[in-house]
mmCIF file of C-alpha atoms in Angstrom:
data_model
loop_
_atom_site.group_PDB
_atom_site.id
_atom_site.type_symbol
_atom_site.label_atom_id
_atom_site.label_comp_id
_atom_site.label_asym_id
_atom_site.label_seq_id
_atom_site.Cartn_x
_atom_site.Cartn_y
_atom_site.Cartn_z
ATOM 1 C CA UNK N 1 77.678 -16.024 -46.790
ATOM 2 C CA UNK N 2 78.337 -19.491 -44.665
ATOM 3 C CA UNK N 3 78.416 -19.771 -41.167
ATOM 4 C CA UNK N 4 78.510 -22.918 -38.646
ATOM 5 C CA UNK N 5 77.419 -22.537 -35.600
ATOM 6 C CA UNK N 6 78.274 -24.450 -32.630
ATOM 7 C CA UNK N 7 75.265 -26.935 -31.326
ATOM 8 C CA UNK N 8 72.106 -25.084 -30.506
ATOM 9 C CA UNK N 9 69.385 -26.367 -28.184
ATOM 10 C CA UNK N 10 69.416 -29.848 -27.464
ATOM 11 C CA UNK N 11 72.738 -30.255 -29.421
ATOM 12 C CA UNK N 12 71.358 -29.818 -32.657
ATOM 13 C CA UNK N 13 73.243 -28.204 -35.148
ATOM 14 C CA UNK N 14 72.588 -25.506 -37.595
ATOM 15 C CA UNK N 15 74.442 -24.887 -40.716
ATOM 16 C CA UNK N 16 73.635 -21.711 -42.912
ATOM 17 C CA UNK N 17 74.521 -21.167 -46.580
ATOM 18 C CA UNK N 18 73.390 -18.071 -48.668
ATOM 19 C CA UNK N 19 72.270 -18.371 -52.145
ATOM 20 C CA UNK N 20 71.965 -14.663 -53.327
ATOM 21 C CA UNK N 21 69.401 -13.555 -55.364
ATOM 22 C CA UNK N 22 67.115 -16.433 -55.622
ATOM 23 C CA UNK N 23 63.513 -16.792 -55.982
ATOM 24 C CA UNK N 24 61.602 -19.358 -53.600
ATOM 25 C CA UNK N 25 61.215 -21.906 -56.494
ATOM 26 C CA UNK N 26 64.886 -21.365 -56.837
ATOM 27 C CA UNK N 27 65.483 -22.003 -53.140
ATOM 28 C CA UNK N 28 62.990 -24.959 -52.750
ATOM 29 C CA UNK N 29 65.108 -26.642 -55.468
ATOM 30 C CA UNK N 30 68.307 -25.755 -53.879
ATOM 31 C CA UNK N 31 66.888 -27.624 -50.788
ATOM 32 C CA UNK N 32 65.441 -30.731 -52.410
ATOM 33 C CA UNK N 33 69.154 -30.965 -53.943
ATOM 34 C CA UNK N 34 70.760 -30.854 -50.707
ATOM 35 C CA UNK N 35 68.432 -33.123 -49.302
ATOM 36 C CA UNK N 36 68.874 -35.565 -52.409
ATOM 37 C CA UNK N 37 72.418 -35.257 -52.016
ATOM 38 C CA UNK N 38 72.728 -36.387 -48.295
ATOM 39 C CA UNK N 39 70.570 -38.881 -49.002
ATOM 40 C CA UNK N 40 72.444 -40.327 -52.148
ATOM 41 C CA UNK N 41 76.126 -39.982 -50.010
ATOM 42 C CA UNK N 42 74.601 -41.460 -47.016
ATOM 43 C CA UNK N 43 75.696 -38.277 -45.175
ATOM 44 C CA UNK N 44 73.062 -36.667 -42.458
ATOM 45 C CA UNK N 45 71.247 -33.668 -43.414
ATOM 46 C CA UNK N 46 70.979 -30.905 -41.159
ATOM 47 C CA UNK N 47 69.533 -30.960 -38.165
ATOM 48 C CA UNK N 48 67.813 -27.348 -38.490
ATOM 49 C CA UNK N 49 67.300 -25.631 -41.919
ATOM 50 C CA UNK N 50 66.403 -21.914 -41.874
ATOM 51 C CA UNK N 51 65.832 -19.935 -44.987
ATOM 52 C CA UNK N 52 66.685 -16.207 -45.509
ATOM 53 C CA UNK N 53 64.720 -15.071 -48.315
ATOM 54 C CA UNK N 54 63.523 -11.354 -49.563
ATOM 55 C CA UNK N 55 60.660 -12.684 -51.999
ATOM 56 C CA UNK N 56 62.828 -11.538 -55.142
ATOM 57 C CA UNK N 57 59.927 -12.617 -57.361
ATOM 58 C CA UNK N 58 57.955 -9.747 -56.201
ATOM 59 C CA UNK N 59 60.093 -7.079 -57.979
ATOM 60 C CA UNK N 60 61.073 -6.875 -61.906
ATOM 61 C CA UNK N 61 64.543 -6.928 -63.014
ATOM 62 C CA UNK N 62 64.813 -3.002 -62.654
ATOM 63 C CA UNK N 63 64.315 -3.650 -58.716
ATOM 64 C CA UNK N 64 60.649 -2.223 -58.990
ATOM 65 C CA UNK N 65 57.994 -3.915 -56.842
ATOM 66 C CA UNK N 66 55.770 -5.488 -59.874
ATOM 67 C CA UNK N 67 52.259 -4.382 -60.302
ATOM 68 C CA UNK N 68 50.915 -7.780 -59.193
ATOM 69 C CA UNK N 69 51.275 -10.447 -56.788
ATOM 70 C CA UNK N 70 51.567 -13.583 -59.383
ATOM 71 C CA UNK N 71 49.437 -16.275 -57.397
ATOM 72 C CA UNK N 72 52.101 -18.861 -58.256
ATOM 73 C CA UNK N 73 54.239 -17.346 -55.595
ATOM 74 C CA UNK N 74 51.786 -18.428 -53.070
ATOM 75 C CA UNK N 75 52.430 -22.187 -54.728
ATOM 76 C CA UNK N 76 56.051 -21.476 -54.160
ATOM 77 C CA UNK N 77 55.672 -20.629 -50.675
ATOM 78 C CA UNK N 78 53.624 -23.674 -49.962
ATOM 79 C CA UNK N 79 56.065 -25.983 -51.554
ATOM 80 C CA UNK N 80 59.032 -24.435 -49.498
ATOM 81 C CA UNK N 81 56.926 -25.215 -46.466
ATOM 82 C CA UNK N 82 56.475 -28.597 -47.392
ATOM 83 C CA UNK N 83 60.308 -28.886 -48.051
ATOM 84 C CA UNK N 84 61.498 -27.473 -44.648
ATOM 85 C CA UNK N 85 58.873 -29.907 -42.921
ATOM 86 C CA UNK N 86 61.426 -32.583 -44.226
ATOM 87 C CA UNK N 87 64.001 -31.804 -41.830
ATOM 88 C CA UNK N 88 63.805 -32.032 -38.144
ATOM 89 C CA UNK N 89 64.040 -28.141 -37.279
ATOM 90 C CA UNK N 90 63.136 -25.736 -39.577
ATOM 91 C CA UNK N 91 62.098 -21.865 -39.830
ATOM 92 C CA UNK N 92 61.844 -18.879 -42.537
ATOM 93 C CA UNK N 93 63.021 -15.691 -42.341
ATOM 94 C CA UNK N 94 60.662 -13.926 -44.914
ATOM 95 C CA UNK N 95 60.366 -10.537 -46.480
ATOM 96 C CA UNK N 96 61.754 -7.841 -44.292
ATOM 97 C CA UNK N 97 58.957 -5.107 -44.585
ATOM 98 C CA UNK N 98 58.121 -2.582 -47.662
ATOM 99 C CA UNK N 99 60.522 0.599 -46.343
ATOM 100 C CA UNK N 100 63.345 -1.678 -46.673
ATOM 101 C CA UNK N 101 63.195 -2.527 -50.220
ATOM 102 C CA UNK N 102 60.708 -0.109 -51.819
ATOM 103 C CA UNK N 103 59.990 3.131 -50.131
ATOM 104 C CA UNK N 104 57.651 4.375 -52.804
ATOM 105 C CA UNK N 105 55.468 1.116 -52.690
ATOM 106 C CA UNK N 106 56.289 -0.058 -49.020
ATOM 107 C CA UNK N 107 52.542 -0.481 -48.404
ATOM 108 C CA UNK N 108 51.833 -2.667 -51.399
ATOM 109 C CA UNK N 109 54.675 -5.079 -50.524
ATOM 110 C CA UNK N 110 53.665 -5.170 -46.845
ATOM 111 C CA UNK N 111 50.114 -5.996 -48.070
ATOM 112 C CA UNK N 112 51.313 -9.029 -50.295
ATOM 113 C CA UNK N 113 53.647 -10.169 -47.322
ATOM 114 C CA UNK N 114 50.992 -10.108 -44.715
ATOM 115 C CA UNK N 115 48.985 -12.371 -47.555
ATOM 116 C CA UNK N 116 52.026 -14.569 -48.154
ATOM 117 C CA UNK N 117 52.723 -15.042 -44.342
ATOM 118 C CA UNK N 118 49.212 -16.852 -43.769
ATOM 119 C CA UNK N 119 51.310 -19.651 -45.740
ATOM 120 C CA UNK N 120 54.077 -20.735 -43.304
ATOM 121 C CA UNK N 121 51.575 -19.943 -40.452
ATOM 122 C CA UNK N 122 49.219 -22.592 -41.846
ATOM 123 C CA UNK N 123 51.683 -25.229 -42.344
ATOM 124 C CA UNK N 124 53.290 -24.474 -38.748
ATOM 125 C CA UNK N 125 56.457 -23.138 -40.251
ATOM 126 C CA UNK N 126 58.189 -20.947 -37.703
ATOM 127 C CA UNK N 127 58.867 -17.146 -39.148
ATOM 128 C CA UNK N 128 60.475 -14.008 -38.541
ATOM 129 C CA UNK N 129 59.998 -11.223 -40.720
ATOM 130 C CA UNK N 130 63.817 -10.135 -39.866
ATOM 131 C CA UNK N 131 63.359 -6.266 -39.648
ATOM 132 C CA UNK N 132 65.238 -6.187 -36.292
ATOM 133 C CA UNK N 133 68.362 -8.057 -38.075
ATOM 134 C CA UNK N 134 68.173 -6.102 -41.384
ATOM 135 C CA UNK N 135 67.487 -2.443 -39.283
ATOM 136 C CA UNK N 136 71.150 -3.161 -37.885
ATOM 137 C CA UNK N 137 73.034 -4.078 -40.532
ATOM 138 C CA UNK N 138 74.567 -1.777 -43.423
ATOM 139 C CA UNK N 139 73.796 -2.466 -46.417
ATOM 140 C CA UNK N 140 75.882 -1.897 -50.100
ATOM 141 C CA UNK N 141 75.308 0.905 -52.083
ATOM 142 C CA UNK N 142 72.620 -0.957 -54.055
ATOM 143 C CA UNK N 143 70.688 -0.566 -50.830
ATOM 144 C CA UNK N 144 69.342 -4.350 -51.672
ATOM 145 C CA UNK N 145 72.732 -6.530 -50.070
ATOM 146 C CA UNK N 146 73.894 -7.015 -46.758
ATOM 147 C CA UNK N 147 77.750 -5.569 -46.852
ATOM 148 C CA UNK N 148 79.794 -8.880 -46.240
ATOM 149 C CA UNK N 149 81.850 -7.046 -43.153
ATOM 150 C CA UNK N 150 82.838 -9.039 -40.356
ATOM 151 C CA UNK N 151 80.586 -6.952 -37.792
ATOM 152 C CA UNK N 152 77.300 -7.685 -40.558
ATOM 153 C CA UNK N 153 78.449 -11.325 -40.605
ATOM 154 C CA UNK N 154 78.414 -11.293 -36.937
ATOM 155 C CA UNK N 155 74.737 -9.637 -36.505
ATOM 156 C CA UNK N 156 73.525 -12.076 -38.877
ATOM 157 C CA UNK N 157 74.702 -14.845 -37.240
ATOM 158 C CA UNK N 158 74.031 -14.358 -34.272
ATOM 159 C CA UNK N 159 70.273 -13.578 -35.549
ATOM 160 C CA UNK N 160 69.811 -16.886 -37.272
ATOM 161 C CA UNK N 161 71.821 -18.514 -34.355
ATOM 162 C CA UNK N 162 68.893 -17.115 -31.823
ATOM 163 C CA UNK N 163 66.199 -18.186 -34.269
ATOM 164 C CA UNK N 164 67.587 -21.537 -34.080
ATOM 165 C CA UNK N 165 67.582 -21.633 -30.502
ATOM 166 C CA UNK N 166 63.987 -20.743 -30.473
ATOM 167 C CA UNK N 167 62.842 -23.340 -32.990
ATOM 168 C CA UNK N 168 64.702 -25.910 -31.568
ATOM 169 C CA UNK N 169 63.656 -25.485 -28.354
ATOM 170 C CA UNK N 170 59.775 -24.815 -29.056
ATOM 171 C CA UNK N 171 59.349 -27.195 -32.033
ATOM 172 C CA UNK N 172 58.387 -30.739 -31.979
ATOM 173 C CA UNK N 173 60.833 -32.554 -33.841
ATOM 174 C CA UNK N 174 59.308 -33.698 -37.474
#
């Protein structure tokens, strides 16, 4: 998924590029690399960065919720918050909810998500669970990935654009 938005509030631009199947740690490294390359090439880094992630590291290779929450996930979430704060405007669409990803263990997932969301809150990173978006899109038969239909892409782009407008309108620049 890739989208480039017209300027949002205050003339800030927002570019979105998806990295499917990544863990929070992998997304942190991707964001660091983006920032490093922008600095190295003398290009401007993005005005507004919004990470959309579903905490893949909470699930085993079989798509089943792991039996325990690895404490390292808290470190990875904190590292993401620190990296996001390197940008002028930033936000995180994080987690969805248990009923979307693991009906049999939804309550456990939701409990872990509540614990993890305390981290971006403590760093002042705006977050959204994304449930309102996920509830309106169609998924591929695997139940994990959003179908790449034009309608879905418009829905996701509109959601992210609206979140970016809120962020730019309310967050003091870094």
